[in-house]
Amino acid sequence: MSDCLFCKIAAGEIPAIIVSRDAEFVVFRDINPQAPTHVLVIPLVHVASLNEATDRELLAGLLARARDAARELGLAERGYRVVVNTNAEAGQTVFHLHAHVLGGRGMRWPPG
Ligand code: AMP
Ligand code: ZN
């Protein structure tokens, strides 16, 4: 999608600190980190939000990729959080499906 920020990051048209990429997903550092480690996992294909995601294999891949990123970033044993903000009340601001992977500090529950 031509005016989508994360499509542009996926295409390399807007710079980001890329952690890893494969044929389906890109993992990059969040520009405004909310934890010592905060990365975003996005599919290369444009999907606006979890509500619009009809491809269950893509969703499984997103979660697996978030898990793999947490492992690669050294978070697996101590723990981490995977968050998919969806629409207004959850605070979604970028309408290209993404999973936040947060770790490196203790986290409270329930989230704000
Ligand atoms: P959400 O609120 O769930 O839609 O999350 C969007 C996230 O994208 C926020 O955590 C932002 O800090 C992050 N973000 C926005 N612009 C950029 C950018 N250019 N590079 C990296 N992360 C970004
Ligand atoms: Zn997009």
XYZ file of N, CA and C and ligand atoms in Angstrom:
360
model
N 0.862 -1.191 0.000
C 0.000 0.000 0.000
C 0.895 1.237 0.000
N 0.652 2.156 -0.936
C 1.645 3.181 -1.240
C 1.862 4.193 -0.114
N 0.823 4.511 0.673
C 1.016 5.528 1.704
C 1.120 4.938 3.104
N 1.525 3.694 3.181
C 1.638 3.022 4.483
C 3.084 3.057 4.976
N 3.278 3.590 6.181
C 4.618 3.704 6.762
C 5.335 2.355 6.834
N 4.643 1.332 7.318
C 5.329 0.045 7.496
C 5.562 -0.670 6.170
N 4.703 -0.448 5.166
C 5.017 -0.969 3.832
C 6.302 -0.327 3.314
N 6.478 0.960 3.611
C 7.692 1.661 3.155
C 8.918 1.150 3.902
N 8.781 0.851 5.176
C 9.905 0.262 5.915
C 10.224 -1.116 5.348
N 9.179 -1.906 5.074
C 9.395 -3.250 4.517
C 10.108 -3.173 3.172
N 9.799 -2.116 2.395
C 10.405 -1.959 1.064
C 11.768 -1.273 1.116
N 12.191 -0.845 2.301
C 13.472 -0.153 2.426
C 13.415 1.302 2.000
N 12.210 1.848 1.843
C 12.057 3.238 1.392
C 12.142 4.240 2.544
N 11.904 3.759 3.759
C 12.071 4.571 4.971
C 13.032 3.798 5.861
N 14.047 4.483 6.414
C 15.037 3.751 7.199
C 14.475 3.242 8.522
N 14.988 2.102 8.931
C 14.657 1.537 10.239
C 15.829 0.653 10.632
N 15.934 0.387 11.915
C 16.982 -0.525 12.381
C 16.425 -1.936 12.261
N 16.835 -2.602 11.198
C 16.314 -3.941 10.911
C 17.060 -4.965 11.767
N 16.308 -5.791 12.440
C 16.885 -6.860 13.262
C 17.030 -8.127 12.421
N 15.999 -8.428 11.651
C 16.058 -9.592 10.765
C 14.936 -9.483 9.745
N 15.086 -10.229 8.681
C 13.994 -10.316 7.707
C 14.050 -11.649 7.014
N 12.905 -12.120 6.553
C 12.860 -13.331 5.736
C 11.858 -13.085 4.613
N 11.391 -14.133 3.977
C 10.532 -13.957 2.803
C 9.170 -13.384 3.144
N 8.782 -13.461 4.407
C 7.418 -13.046 4.777
C 7.337 -11.908 5.796
N 8.395 -11.760 6.630
C 8.316 -10.824 7.752
C 9.593 -10.000 7.880
N 9.438 -8.803 8.455
C 10.578 -7.976 8.831
C 10.457 -7.678 10.321
N 11.582 -7.726 11.013
C 11.647 -7.364 12.428
C 12.553 -6.147 12.542
N 12.042 -5.084 13.181
C 12.853 -3.861 13.321
C 12.581 -3.217 14.668
N 13.504 -2.339 15.059
C 13.416 -1.666 16.364
C 12.311 -0.609 16.344
N 11.516 -0.568 17.407
C 10.510 0.481 17.545
C 11.234 1.815 17.765
N 10.759 2.856 17.096
C 11.417 4.165 17.152
C 11.226 4.835 18.516
N 10.232 4.394 19.266
C 9.920 4.974 20.580
C 9.773 3.834 21.595
N 10.904 3.211 21.947
C 10.834 1.955 22.712
C 10.199 2.128 24.090
N 9.366 1.172 24.446
C 8.671 1.173 25.733
C 9.283 0.171 26.705
N 10.378 -0.415 26.324
C 11.099 -1.371 27.165
C 12.537 -1.398 26.641
N 13.482 -1.914 27.440
C 14.872 -1.957 26.975
C 15.012 -2.642 25.608
N 14.222 -3.673 25.378
C 14.144 -4.272 24.044
C 12.706 -4.133 23.552
N 12.531 -3.508 22.406
C 11.191 -3.314 21.839
C 11.323 -3.365 20.327
N 10.864 -4.452 19.752
C 10.895 -4.587 18.292
C 9.482 -4.830 17.772
N 9.322 -4.588 16.493
C 8.055 -4.816 15.806
C 8.257 -5.878 14.744
N 7.292 -6.780 14.650
C 7.296 -7.807 13.600
C 6.156 -7.477 12.656
N 6.471 -7.313 11.379
C 5.428 -6.984 10.396
C 5.487 -7.972 9.232
N 4.317 -8.305 8.686
C 4.317 -9.064 7.429
C 4.676 -8.131 6.275
N 5.292 -8.678 5.237
C 5.590 -7.871 4.045
C 4.306 -7.444 3.348
N 3.297 -8.288 3.402
C 2.027 -7.933 2.760
C 1.273 -6.952 3.650
N 0.543 -6.050 3.015
C -0.224 -5.065 3.780
C -1.535 -5.669 4.262
N -1.684 -5.693 5.584
C -2.944 -6.055 6.241
C -3.141 -4.964 7.285
N -4.329 -4.343 7.316
C -4.487 -3.140 8.138
C -4.428 -3.435 9.633
N -5.059 -4.503 10.052
C -5.065 -4.818 11.487
C -5.413 -6.281 11.659
N -5.406 -6.720 12.904
C -5.785 -8.111 13.188
C -7.206 -8.396 12.698
N -8.059 -7.395 12.749
C -9.441 -7.583 12.281
C -9.517 -7.961 10.805
N -8.582 -7.467 10.015
C -8.610 -7.714 8.565
C -7.779 -8.929 8.167
N -7.116 -9.561 9.122
C -6.207 -10.664 8.806
C -6.998 -11.961 8.633
N -7.169 -12.374 7.393
C -7.942 -13.582 7.109
C -7.056 -14.810 6.899
N -5.763 -14.592 6.702
C -4.827 -15.686 6.410
C -4.289 -16.246 7.732
N -4.790 -17.408 8.117
C -4.400 -17.980 9.412
C -2.935 -18.411 9.427
N -2.415 -18.812 8.278
C -0.986 -19.163 8.222
C -0.126 -17.935 8.456
N -0.558 -16.799 7.937
C 0.168 -15.549 8.170
C 0.165 -15.214 9.668
N -0.985 -15.397 10.306
C -1.074 -15.092 11.734
C -0.210 -16.045 12.552
N -0.203 -17.309 12.184
C 0.660 -18.270 12.875
C 2.119 -17.891 12.677
N 2.447 -17.477 11.454
C 3.814 -17.071 11.155
C 4.225 -15.839 11.934
N 3.292 -14.899 12.084
C 3.584 -13.671 12.838
C 3.941 -14.017 14.278
N 3.148 -14.894 14.879
C 3.404 -15.260 16.272
C 4.711 -16.052 16.402
N 4.949 -16.954 15.467
C 6.192 -17.723 15.497
C 7.401 -16.810 15.299
N 7.245 -15.835 14.424
C 8.359 -14.910 14.169
C 8.627 -14.035 15.387
N 7.559 -13.647 16.100
C 7.734 -12.885 17.337
C 8.477 -13.739 18.361
N 8.109 -14.975 18.490
C 8.789 -15.903 19.401
C 10.270 -16.062 19.019
N 10.526 -16.227 17.720
C 11.912 -16.388 17.265
C 12.730 -15.122 17.544
N 12.112 -13.955 17.321
C 12.814 -12.692 17.573
C 13.153 -12.564 19.052
N 12.203 -12.914 19.910
C 12.467 -12.858 21.355
C 13.643 -13.754 21.717
N 13.683 -14.921 21.119
C 14.793 -15.848 21.386
C 16.107 -15.256 20.896
N 16.095 -14.723 19.661
C 17.317 -14.160 19.069
C 17.820 -12.948 19.859
N 16.902 -12.238 20.482
C 17.271 -11.040 21.245
C 17.568 -11.360 22.710
N 17.567 -12.631 23.056
C 17.968 -13.048 24.399
C 16.892 -12.889 25.458
N 15.621 -12.848 25.035
C 14.535 -12.613 25.979
C 13.802 -13.889 26.396
N 14.062 -14.976 25.715
C 13.187 -16.146 25.854
C 13.112 -16.653 27.288
N 14.251 -16.752 27.949
C 14.250 -17.372 29.280
C 13.670 -16.436 30.327
N 14.056 -15.185 30.311
C 13.584 -14.282 31.375
C 12.155 -13.834 31.161
N 11.716 -13.797 29.913
C 10.335 -13.482 29.609
C 10.190 -12.238 28.753
N 9.074 -12.169 28.090
C 8.793 -11.058 27.177
C 7.294 -11.010 26.937
N 6.864 -9.929 26.318
C 5.446 -9.759 26.025
C 5.263 -9.522 24.532
N 4.246 -10.151 23.952
C 3.879 -9.939 22.554
C 2.510 -9.263 22.549
N 2.428 -8.111 21.882
C 1.210 -7.296 21.913
C 0.789 -6.965 20.477
N -0.493 -7.112 20.209
C -1.046 -6.680 18.918
C -2.186 -5.711 19.212
N -1.874 -4.421 19.229
C -2.900 -3.405 19.442
C -3.824 -3.381 18.226
N -5.127 -3.398 18.493
C -6.082 -3.475 17.394
C -7.164 -2.406 17.553
N -7.102 -1.436 16.660
C -8.083 -0.329 16.590
C -7.985 0.642 17.767
N -8.904 1.561 17.807
C -8.736 2.789 18.584
C -8.544 2.564 20.082
N -9.407 1.805 20.706
C -9.320 1.703 22.165
C -8.061 0.979 22.625
N -7.486 0.195 21.764
C -6.223 -0.474 22.104
C -5.020 0.409 21.809
N -5.247 1.535 21.121
C -4.155 2.464 20.852
C -3.396 2.191 19.578
N -4.007 1.457 18.635
C -3.313 1.225 17.366
C -3.151 2.544 16.626
N -1.922 2.837 16.222
C -1.639 4.091 15.521
C -1.152 3.870 14.091
N -0.586 2.715 13.822
C -0.128 2.390 12.462
C -0.974 1.224 11.967
N -1.679 1.465 10.854
C -2.641 0.474 10.385
C -2.020 -0.434 9.331
N -0.956 -1.104 9.767
C -0.331 -2.231 9.072
C -0.053 -3.218 10.199
N -0.657 -4.394 10.108
C -0.563 -5.395 11.170
C 0.868 -5.517 11.700
N 1.010 -5.480 13.009
C 2.337 -5.651 13.614
C 2.192 -6.233 15.010
N 3.193 -7.019 15.383
C 3.292 -7.540 16.744
C 4.449 -6.831 17.428
N 4.174 -6.244 18.589
C 5.233 -5.700 19.425
C 5.846 -6.847 20.223
N 7.166 -6.881 20.320
C 7.858 -7.796 21.232
C 8.625 -6.913 22.213
N 8.245 -7.017 23.487
C 8.818 -6.156 24.531
C 9.465 -7.016 25.599
N 10.639 -6.577 26.053
C 11.297 -7.319 27.114
C 12.455 -6.539 27.686
N 13.078 -7.136 28.693
C 14.228 -6.499 29.326
C 13.881 -5.767 30.604
N 12.641 -5.830 31.030
C 12.222 -5.268 32.322
C 11.006 -6.039 32.813
N 10.756 -5.938 34.104
C 9.550 -6.537 34.644
C 8.322 -5.785 34.151
N 7.245 -6.494 33.927
C 6.016 -5.861 33.430
C 4.853 -6.165 34.350
N 3.940 -5.207 34.409
C 2.777 -5.361 35.283
C 1.589 -5.903 34.494
N 0.648 -6.428 35.262
C -0.602 -6.886 34.699
C -1.724 -6.446 35.616
N -2.832 -5.880 35.161
C -3.173 -5.681 33.752
C -2.424 -4.523 33.145
N -2.254 -4.536 31.822
C -1.605 -3.423 31.129
C -2.523 -2.207 31.145
N -1.973 -1.041 30.918
C -2.758 0.196 30.939
C -3.682 0.329 29.760
P 0.714 0.756 17.541
O 0.410 1.872 18.500
O 0.440 -0.613 18.101
O 0.050 0.979 16.193
O 2.276 0.784 17.353
C 2.935 1.514 16.364
C 4.372 1.564 16.779
O 5.137 1.970 15.673
C 4.655 2.526 17.932
O 5.206 1.812 19.019
C 5.656 3.521 17.309
O 6.647 3.919 18.216
C 6.217 2.712 16.153
N 6.737 3.493 15.050
C 6.126 4.551 14.441
N 6.891 5.012 13.442
C 8.009 4.233 13.410
C 9.181 4.220 12.599
N 9.370 5.090 11.583
N 10.129 3.286 12.855
C 9.955 2.403 13.865
N 8.872 2.356 14.664
C 7.908 3.268 14.445
Zn 1.289 -1.453 4.926
